[in-house]
Amino acid sequence: ETGVTQSPTHLIKTRGQQVTLRCSSQSGHNTVSWYQQALGQGPQFIFQYYREEENGRGNFPPRFSGLQFPNYSSELNVNALELDDSALYLCASSPKTSGGRNTGELFFGEGSRLTVL
Amino acid sequence: DQQVKQNSPSLSVQEGRISILNCDYTNSMFDYFLWYKKYPAEGPTFLISISSIKDKNEDGRFTVFLNKSAKHLSLHIVPSQPGDSAVYFCAASGPNSGNQFYFGTGTSLTVIP
């Protein structure tokens, strides 16, 4: 059984650039959530994707967008990068049999550490 | 607005003793709670969960207690082992959370051999 994998593991961008982060969900999981973890903070929910549609969104601006593909993998895109976007971006997958509320545990990848200069 | 709080940034415990990690929440609608452990350079890994219909859930050395009236939960690790040294996060969600889990800021546990 393959766990959640994320790429790239580290990257450096400059302010104003755009970035795409990728996530492959754990085998059998159809739901992917993205979290941002700033230094010294807990993970903060960005959004969740289920069946290729956004299924919940946290308090992040529209320049944070995402996609989910038919194989349940996902991308997080961030436009017009700001210095405060420097953080660890965590992808988590979970199984869900319907579009209802996620009450199961989340399985996290190792994260993509983004530094914005 | 931090809806889940872990007020102790760090905790040190002797090997073999009990570790107690605390978590408070402000949203009375939260009804499902998780604890995660995180090692450096790794993603968080699930430890144990509890729903609001229970006040205790146990899994091996790990026990989570929920006090709904106080909006407080705690994770007990007995006996503590050096391999338990990690950052522990509590997380909560409710029917109006929109599939979001709210995480605390974490407590760094060090178990001293």
mmCIF file of N, CA and C in Angstrom, chain A residues 8-99:
data_model
loop_
_atom_site.group_PDB
_atom_site.id
_atom_site.type_symbol
_atom_site.label_atom_id
_atom_site.label_comp_id
_atom_site.label_asym_id
_atom_site.label_seq_id
_atom_site.Cartn_x
_atom_site.Cartn_y
_atom_site.Cartn_z
ATOM 1 N N PRO A 8 7.413 19.084 -4.991
ATOM 2 C CA PRO A 8 8.758 18.767 -4.511
ATOM 3 C C PRO A 8 8.821 18.837 -2.982
ATOM 4 N N THR A 9 9.893 18.373 -2.399
ATOM 5 C CA THR A 9 10.023 18.407 -0.945
ATOM 6 C C THR A 9 10.461 19.783 -0.461
ATOM 7 N N HIS A 10 11.273 20.453 -1.252
ATOM 8 C CA HIS A 10 11.713 21.806 -0.916
ATOM 9 C C HIS A 10 11.737 22.635 -2.196
ATOM 10 N N LEU A 11 11.387 23.901 -2.067
ATOM 11 C CA LEU A 11 11.554 24.801 -3.206
ATOM 12 C C LEU A 11 11.638 26.237 -2.720
ATOM 13 N N ILE A 12 12.322 27.033 -3.515
ATOM 14 C CA ILE A 12 12.503 28.450 -3.218
ATOM 15 C C ILE A 12 11.953 29.261 -4.389
ATOM 16 N N LYS A 13 11.119 30.229 -4.060
ATOM 17 C CA LYS A 13 10.535 31.114 -5.069
ATOM 18 C C LYS A 13 10.745 32.558 -4.623
ATOM 19 N N THR A 14 10.532 33.465 -5.557
ATOM 20 C CA THR A 14 10.584 34.888 -5.207
ATOM 21 C C THR A 14 9.180 35.469 -5.208
ATOM 22 N N ARG A 15 9.032 36.541 -4.491
ATOM 23 C CA ARG A 15 7.731 37.206 -4.355
ATOM 24 C C ARG A 15 7.151 37.524 -5.725
ATOM 25 N N GLY A 16 5.854 37.238 -5.894
ATOM 26 C CA GLY A 16 5.170 37.493 -7.152
ATOM 27 C C GLY A 16 5.123 36.291 -8.088
ATOM 28 N N GLN A 17 5.980 35.303 -7.845
ATOM 29 C CA GLN A 17 5.958 34.112 -8.687
ATOM 30 C C GLN A 17 4.774 33.220 -8.355
ATOM 31 N N GLN A 18 4.649 32.164 -9.140
ATOM 32 C CA GLN A 18 3.588 31.187 -8.966
ATOM 33 C C GLN A 18 4.236 29.837 -8.648
ATOM 34 N N VAL A 19 3.514 28.995 -7.893
ATOM 35 C CA VAL A 19 4.046 27.688 -7.541
ATOM 36 C C VAL A 19 2.956 26.630 -7.647
ATOM 37 N N THR A 20 3.356 25.432 -8.043
ATOM 38 C CA THR A 20 2.451 24.278 -8.080
ATOM 39 C C THR A 20 3.054 23.161 -7.239
ATOM 40 N N LEU A 21 2.284 22.672 -6.297
ATOM 41 C CA LEU A 21 2.695 21.558 -5.451
ATOM 42 C C LEU A 21 1.814 20.360 -5.782
ATOM 43 N N ARG A 22 2.396 19.169 -5.713
ATOM 44 C CA ARG A 22 1.687 17.976 -6.138
ATOM 45 C C ARG A 22 1.573 16.949 -5.021
ATOM 46 N N CYS A 23 0.507 16.161 -5.104
ATOM 47 C CA CYS A 23 0.228 15.187 -4.058
ATOM 48 C C CYS A 23 -0.412 13.952 -4.678
ATOM 49 N N SER A 24 0.093 12.797 -4.324
ATOM 50 C CA SER A 24 -0.549 11.533 -4.684
ATOM 51 C C SER A 24 -1.162 10.949 -3.430
ATOM 52 N N SER A 25 -2.441 10.670 -3.485
ATOM 53 C CA SER A 25 -3.129 10.200 -2.288
ATOM 54 C C SER A 25 -2.806 8.741 -2.019
ATOM 55 N N GLN A 26 -3.092 8.325 -0.798
ATOM 56 C CA GLN A 26 -2.881 6.930 -0.437
ATOM 57 C C GLN A 26 -3.845 6.058 -1.228
ATOM 58 N N SER A 27 -3.385 4.874 -1.561
ATOM 59 C CA SER A 27 -4.186 3.946 -2.344
ATOM 60 C C SER A 27 -5.551 3.735 -1.689
ATOM 61 N N GLY A 28 -6.603 3.872 -2.479
ATOM 62 C CA GLY A 28 -7.956 3.661 -1.966
ATOM 63 C C GLY A 28 -8.608 4.891 -1.384
ATOM 64 N N HIS A 29 -7.866 6.000 -1.289
ATOM 65 C CA HIS A 29 -8.427 7.232 -0.725
ATOM 66 C C HIS A 29 -8.891 8.148 -1.843
ATOM 67 N N ASN A 30 -10.106 8.693 -1.692
ATOM 68 C CA ASN A 30 -10.652 9.520 -2.753
ATOM 69 C C ASN A 30 -10.769 10.995 -2.378
ATOM 70 N N THR A 31 -10.305 11.346 -1.205
ATOM 71 C CA THR A 31 -10.428 12.723 -0.712
ATOM 72 C C THR A 31 -9.055 13.258 -0.352
ATOM 73 N N VAL A 32 -8.777 14.469 -0.788
ATOM 74 C CA VAL A 32 -7.485 15.093 -0.501
ATOM 75 C C VAL A 32 -7.718 16.467 0.119
ATOM 76 N N SER A 33 -7.000 16.726 1.205
ATOM 77 C CA SER A 33 -7.040 18.031 1.874
ATOM 78 C C SER A 33 -5.647 18.637 1.852
ATOM 79 N N TRP A 34 -5.599 19.941 1.805
ATOM 80 C CA TRP A 34 -4.321 20.665 1.853
ATOM 81 C C TRP A 34 -4.311 21.555 3.098
ATOM 82 N N TYR A 35 -3.174 21.544 3.761
ATOM 83 C CA TYR A 35 -2.976 22.364 4.959
ATOM 84 C C TYR A 35 -1.682 23.145 4.821
ATOM 85 N N GLN A 36 -1.678 24.344 5.399
ATOM 86 C CA GLN A 36 -0.474 25.161 5.471
ATOM 87 C C GLN A 36 -0.001 25.191 6.917
ATOM 88 N N GLN A 37 1.279 24.883 7.142
ATOM 89 C CA GLN A 37 1.822 24.961 8.491
ATOM 90 C C GLN A 37 2.970 25.951 8.521
ATOM 91 N N ALA A 38 2.716 27.111 9.080
ATOM 92 C CA ALA A 38 3.761 28.110 9.256
ATOM 93 C C ALA A 38 4.623 27.721 10.444
ATOM 94 N N LEU A 39 5.800 28.288 10.511
ATOM 95 C CA LEU A 39 6.748 27.947 11.573
ATOM 96 C C LEU A 39 6.145 28.217 12.949
ATOM 97 N N GLY A 40 6.186 27.218 13.817
ATOM 98 C CA GLY A 40 5.681 27.374 15.180
ATOM 99 C C GLY A 40 4.179 27.327 15.301
ATOM 100 N N GLN A 41 3.488 27.032 14.224
ATOM 101 C CA GLN A 41 2.028 26.976 14.225
ATOM 102 C C GLN A 41 1.536 25.571 13.914
ATOM 103 N N GLY A 42 0.256 25.356 14.161
ATOM 104 C CA GLY A 42 -0.349 24.105 13.741
ATOM 105 C C GLY A 42 -0.812 24.200 12.295
ATOM 106 N N PRO A 43 -1.084 23.080 11.679
ATOM 107 C CA PRO A 43 -1.582 23.103 10.292
ATOM 108 C C PRO A 43 -2.898 23.871 10.183
ATOM 109 N N GLN A 44 -3.022 24.648 9.122
ATOM 110 C CA GLN A 44 -4.261 25.392 8.863
ATOM 111 C C GLN A 44 -4.866 24.910 7.552
ATOM 112 N N PHE A 45 -6.152 24.643 7.586
ATOM 113 C CA PHE A 45 -6.880 24.076 6.459
ATOM 114 C C PHE A 45 -6.962 25.069 5.320
ATOM 115 N N ILE A 46 -6.555 24.608 4.110
ATOM 116 C CA ILE A 46 -6.687 25.450 2.921
ATOM 117 C C ILE A 46 -7.966 25.070 2.184
ATOM 118 N N PHE A 47 -8.046 23.815 1.740
ATOM 119 C CA PHE A 47 -9.266 23.302 1.116
ATOM 120 C C PHE A 47 -9.193 21.789 1.016
ATOM 121 N N GLN A 48 -10.331 21.221 0.616
ATOM 122 C CA GLN A 48 -10.445 19.787 0.427
ATOM 123 C C GLN A 48 -11.063 19.517 -0.935
ATOM 124 N N TYR A 49 -10.614 18.423 -1.558
ATOM 125 C CA TYR A 49 -11.184 17.997 -2.835
ATOM 126 C C TYR A 49 -11.748 16.592 -2.712
ATOM 127 N N TYR A 50 -12.921 16.432 -3.272
ATOM 128 C CA TYR A 50 -13.604 15.138 -3.302
ATOM 129 C C TYR A 50 -14.243 15.003 -4.672
ATOM 130 N N ARG A 51 -13.966 13.903 -5.339
ATOM 131 C CA ARG A 51 -14.505 13.662 -6.686
ATOM 132 C C ARG A 51 -14.243 14.851 -7.608
ATOM 133 N N GLU A 52 -13.036 15.344 -7.542
ATOM 134 C CA GLU A 52 -12.520 16.385 -8.441
ATOM 135 C C GLU A 52 -13.168 17.754 -8.223
ATOM 136 N N GLU A 53 -13.900 17.917 -7.120
ATOM 137 C CA GLU A 53 -14.502 19.222 -6.833
ATOM 138 C C GLU A 53 -14.095 19.698 -5.443
ATOM 139 N N GLU A 54 -13.995 21.011 -5.306
ATOM 140 C CA GLU A 54 -13.688 21.574 -3.993
ATOM 141 C C GLU A 54 -14.852 21.302 -3.048
ATOM 142 N N ASN A 55 -14.519 20.772 -1.880
ATOM 143 C CA ASN A 55 -15.538 20.287 -0.939
ATOM 144 C C ASN A 55 -15.298 20.875 0.453
ATOM 145 N N GLY A 56 -15.004 22.136 0.497
ATOM 146 C CA GLY A 56 -14.712 22.802 1.759
ATOM 147 C C GLY A 56 -13.478 23.660 1.588
ATOM 148 N N ARG A 57 -13.490 24.858 2.159
ATOM 149 C CA ARG A 57 -12.386 25.795 2.011
ATOM 150 C C ARG A 57 -12.187 26.560 3.303
ATOM 151 N N GLY A 58 -10.946 26.753 3.666
ATOM 152 C CA GLY A 58 -10.606 27.550 4.837
ATOM 153 C C GLY A 58 -10.461 29.016 4.469
ATOM 154 N N ASN A 59 -9.896 29.783 5.384
ATOM 155 C CA ASN A 59 -9.796 31.219 5.217
ATOM 156 C C ASN A 59 -8.535 31.589 4.430
ATOM 157 N N PHE A 60 -8.496 31.204 3.179
ATOM 158 C CA PHE A 60 -7.363 31.535 2.310
ATOM 159 C C PHE A 60 -7.891 32.275 1.083
ATOM 160 N N PRO A 61 -7.096 33.218 0.557
ATOM 161 C CA PRO A 61 -7.562 34.018 -0.590
ATOM 162 C C PRO A 61 -7.634 33.186 -1.862
ATOM 163 N N PRO A 62 -8.325 33.709 -2.878
ATOM 164 C CA PRO A 62 -8.523 32.970 -4.133
ATOM 165 C C PRO A 62 -7.237 32.642 -4.878
ATOM 166 N N ARG A 63 -6.127 33.331 -4.568
ATOM 167 C CA ARG A 63 -4.888 32.996 -5.262
ATOM 168 C C ARG A 63 -4.351 31.604 -4.863
ATOM 169 N N PHE A 64 -4.989 31.015 -3.846
ATOM 170 C CA PHE A 64 -4.746 29.611 -3.516
ATOM 171 C C PHE A 64 -5.830 28.802 -4.228
ATOM 172 N N SER A 65 -5.424 27.961 -5.155
ATOM 173 C CA SER A 65 -6.398 27.163 -5.897
ATOM 174 C C SER A 65 -5.882 25.737 -6.011
ATOM 175 N N GLY A 66 -6.770 24.843 -6.407
ATOM 176 C CA GLY A 66 -6.369 23.455 -6.469
ATOM 177 C C GLY A 66 -7.076 22.691 -7.555
ATOM 178 N N LEU A 67 -6.628 21.477 -7.709
ATOM 179 C CA LEU A 67 -7.234 20.544 -8.659
ATOM 180 C C LEU A 67 -7.167 19.151 -8.061
ATOM 181 N N GLN A 68 -8.143 18.330 -8.433
ATOM 182 C CA GLN A 68 -8.025 16.909 -8.158
ATOM 183 C C GLN A 68 -8.265 16.179 -9.475
ATOM 184 N N PHE A 69 -7.490 15.138 -9.707
ATOM 185 C CA PHE A 69 -7.554 14.405 -10.964
ATOM 186 C C PHE A 69 -8.329 13.104 -10.774
ATOM 187 N N PRO A 70 -8.735 12.475 -11.898
ATOM 188 C CA PRO A 70 -9.519 11.230 -11.783
ATOM 189 C C PRO A 70 -8.832 10.143 -10.961
ATOM 190 N N ASN A 71 -7.508 10.157 -10.893
ATOM 191 C CA ASN A 71 -6.823 9.142 -10.077
ATOM 192 C C ASN A 71 -6.684 9.602 -8.619
ATOM 193 N N TYR A 72 -7.379 10.681 -8.260
ATOM 194 C CA TYR A 72 -7.449 11.248 -6.908
ATOM 195 C C TYR A 72 -6.205 12.024 -6.503
ATOM 196 N N SER A 73 -5.186 12.086 -7.350
ATOM 197 C CA SER A 73 -4.052 12.937 -7.028
ATOM 198 C C SER A 73 -4.499 14.397 -7.100
ATOM 199 N N SER A 74 -3.674 15.281 -6.579
ATOM 200 C CA SER A 74 -4.112 16.672 -6.451
ATOM 201 C C SER A 74 -2.952 17.630 -6.630
ATOM 202 N N GLU A 75 -3.283 18.850 -6.979
ATOM 203 C CA GLU A 75 -2.320 19.949 -7.065
ATOM 204 C C GLU A 75 -2.813 21.120 -6.235
ATOM 205 N N LEU A 76 -1.857 21.821 -5.648
ATOM 206 C CA LEU A 76 -2.124 23.103 -4.996
ATOM 207 C C LEU A 76 -1.356 24.161 -5.774
ATOM 208 N N ASN A 77 -2.053 25.185 -6.219
ATOM 209 C CA ASN A 77 -1.424 26.286 -6.943
ATOM 210 C C ASN A 77 -1.544 27.567 -6.130
ATOM 211 N N VAL A 78 -0.449 28.285 -6.047
ATOM 212 C CA VAL A 78 -0.463 29.573 -5.360
ATOM 213 C C VAL A 78 0.106 30.617 -6.311
ATOM 214 N N ASN A 79 -0.705 31.626 -6.605
ATOM 215 C CA ASN A 79 -0.293 32.719 -7.493
ATOM 216 C C ASN A 79 0.178 33.915 -6.679
ATOM 217 N N ALA A 80 0.940 34.777 -7.342
ATOM 218 C CA ALA A 80 1.373 36.041 -6.730
ATOM 219 C C ALA A 80 1.912 35.814 -5.328
ATOM 220 N N LEU A 81 2.931 34.994 -5.228
ATOM 221 C CA LEU A 81 3.464 34.597 -3.934
ATOM 222 C C LEU A 81 3.861 35.797 -3.080
ATOM 223 N N GLU A 82 3.560 35.679 -1.794
ATOM 224 C CA GLU A 82 3.937 36.687 -0.811
ATOM 225 C C GLU A 82 4.907 36.053 0.184
ATOM 226 N N LEU A 83 5.640 36.905 0.885
ATOM 227 C CA LEU A 83 6.625 36.401 1.850
ATOM 228 C C LEU A 83 5.966 35.497 2.889
ATOM 229 N N ASP A 84 4.738 35.868 3.308
ATOM 230 C CA ASP A 84 4.036 35.098 4.346
ATOM 231 C C ASP A 84 3.563 33.727 3.860
ATOM 232 N N ASP A 85 3.707 33.468 2.573
ATOM 233 C CA ASP A 85 3.340 32.141 2.060
ATOM 234 C C ASP A 85 4.425 31.113 2.368
ATOM 235 N N SER A 86 5.556 31.555 2.875
ATOM 236 C CA SER A 86 6.625 30.627 3.265
ATOM 237 C C SER A 86 6.101 29.729 4.378
ATOM 238 N N ALA A 87 6.098 28.426 4.122
ATOM 239 C CA ALA A 87 5.507 27.493 5.078
ATOM 240 C C ALA A 87 5.727 26.068 4.582
ATOM 241 N N LEU A 88 5.331 25.122 5.431
ATOM 242 C CA LEU A 88 5.273 23.710 5.035
ATOM 243 C C LEU A 88 3.845 23.443 4.556
ATOM 244 N N TYR A 89 3.711 22.926 3.358
ATOM 245 C CA TYR A 89 2.394 22.620 2.806
ATOM 246 C C TYR A 89 2.178 21.112 2.880
ATOM 247 N N LEU A 90 1.143 20.749 3.598
ATOM 248 C CA LEU A 90 0.853 19.349 3.858
ATOM 249 C C LEU A 90 -0.371 18.908 3.081
ATOM 250 N N CYS A 91 -0.235 17.758 2.469
ATOM 251 C CA CYS A 91 -1.364 17.132 1.795
ATOM 252 C C CYS A 91 -1.799 15.948 2.650
ATOM 253 N N ALA A 92 -3.090 15.752 2.765
ATOM 254 C CA ALA A 92 -3.614 14.629 3.539
ATOM 255 C C ALA A 92 -4.725 13.961 2.751
ATOM 256 N N SER A 93 -4.709 12.639 2.729
ATOM 257 C CA SER A 93 -5.784 11.935 2.049
ATOM 258 C C SER A 93 -6.610 11.166 3.063
ATOM 259 N N SER A 94 -7.813 10.855 2.676
ATOM 260 C CA SER A 94 -8.701 10.098 3.549
ATOM 261 C C SER A 94 -9.740 9.394 2.692
ATOM 262 N N PRO A 95 -10.268 8.293 3.212
ATOM 263 C CA PRO A 95 -11.322 7.606 2.480
ATOM 264 C C PRO A 95 -12.667 8.233 2.807
ATOM 265 N N LYS A 96 -13.514 8.331 1.837
ATOM 266 C CA LYS A 96 -14.853 8.852 2.093
ATOM 267 C C LYS A 96 -15.789 8.169 1.117
ATOM 268 N N THR A 97 -16.853 7.620 1.624
ATOM 269 C CA THR A 97 -17.765 6.870 0.762
ATOM 270 C C THR A 97 -18.888 7.732 0.211
ATOM 271 N N SER A 98 -18.982 8.943 0.699
ATOM 272 C CA SER A 98 -20.004 9.831 0.168
ATOM 273 C C SER A 98 -19.494 11.254 0.244
ATOM 274 N N GLY A 99 -20.272 12.204 -0.153
ATOM 275 C CA GLY A 99 -19.846 13.598 -0.079
ATOM 276 C C GLY A 99 -20.057 14.214 1.273
#
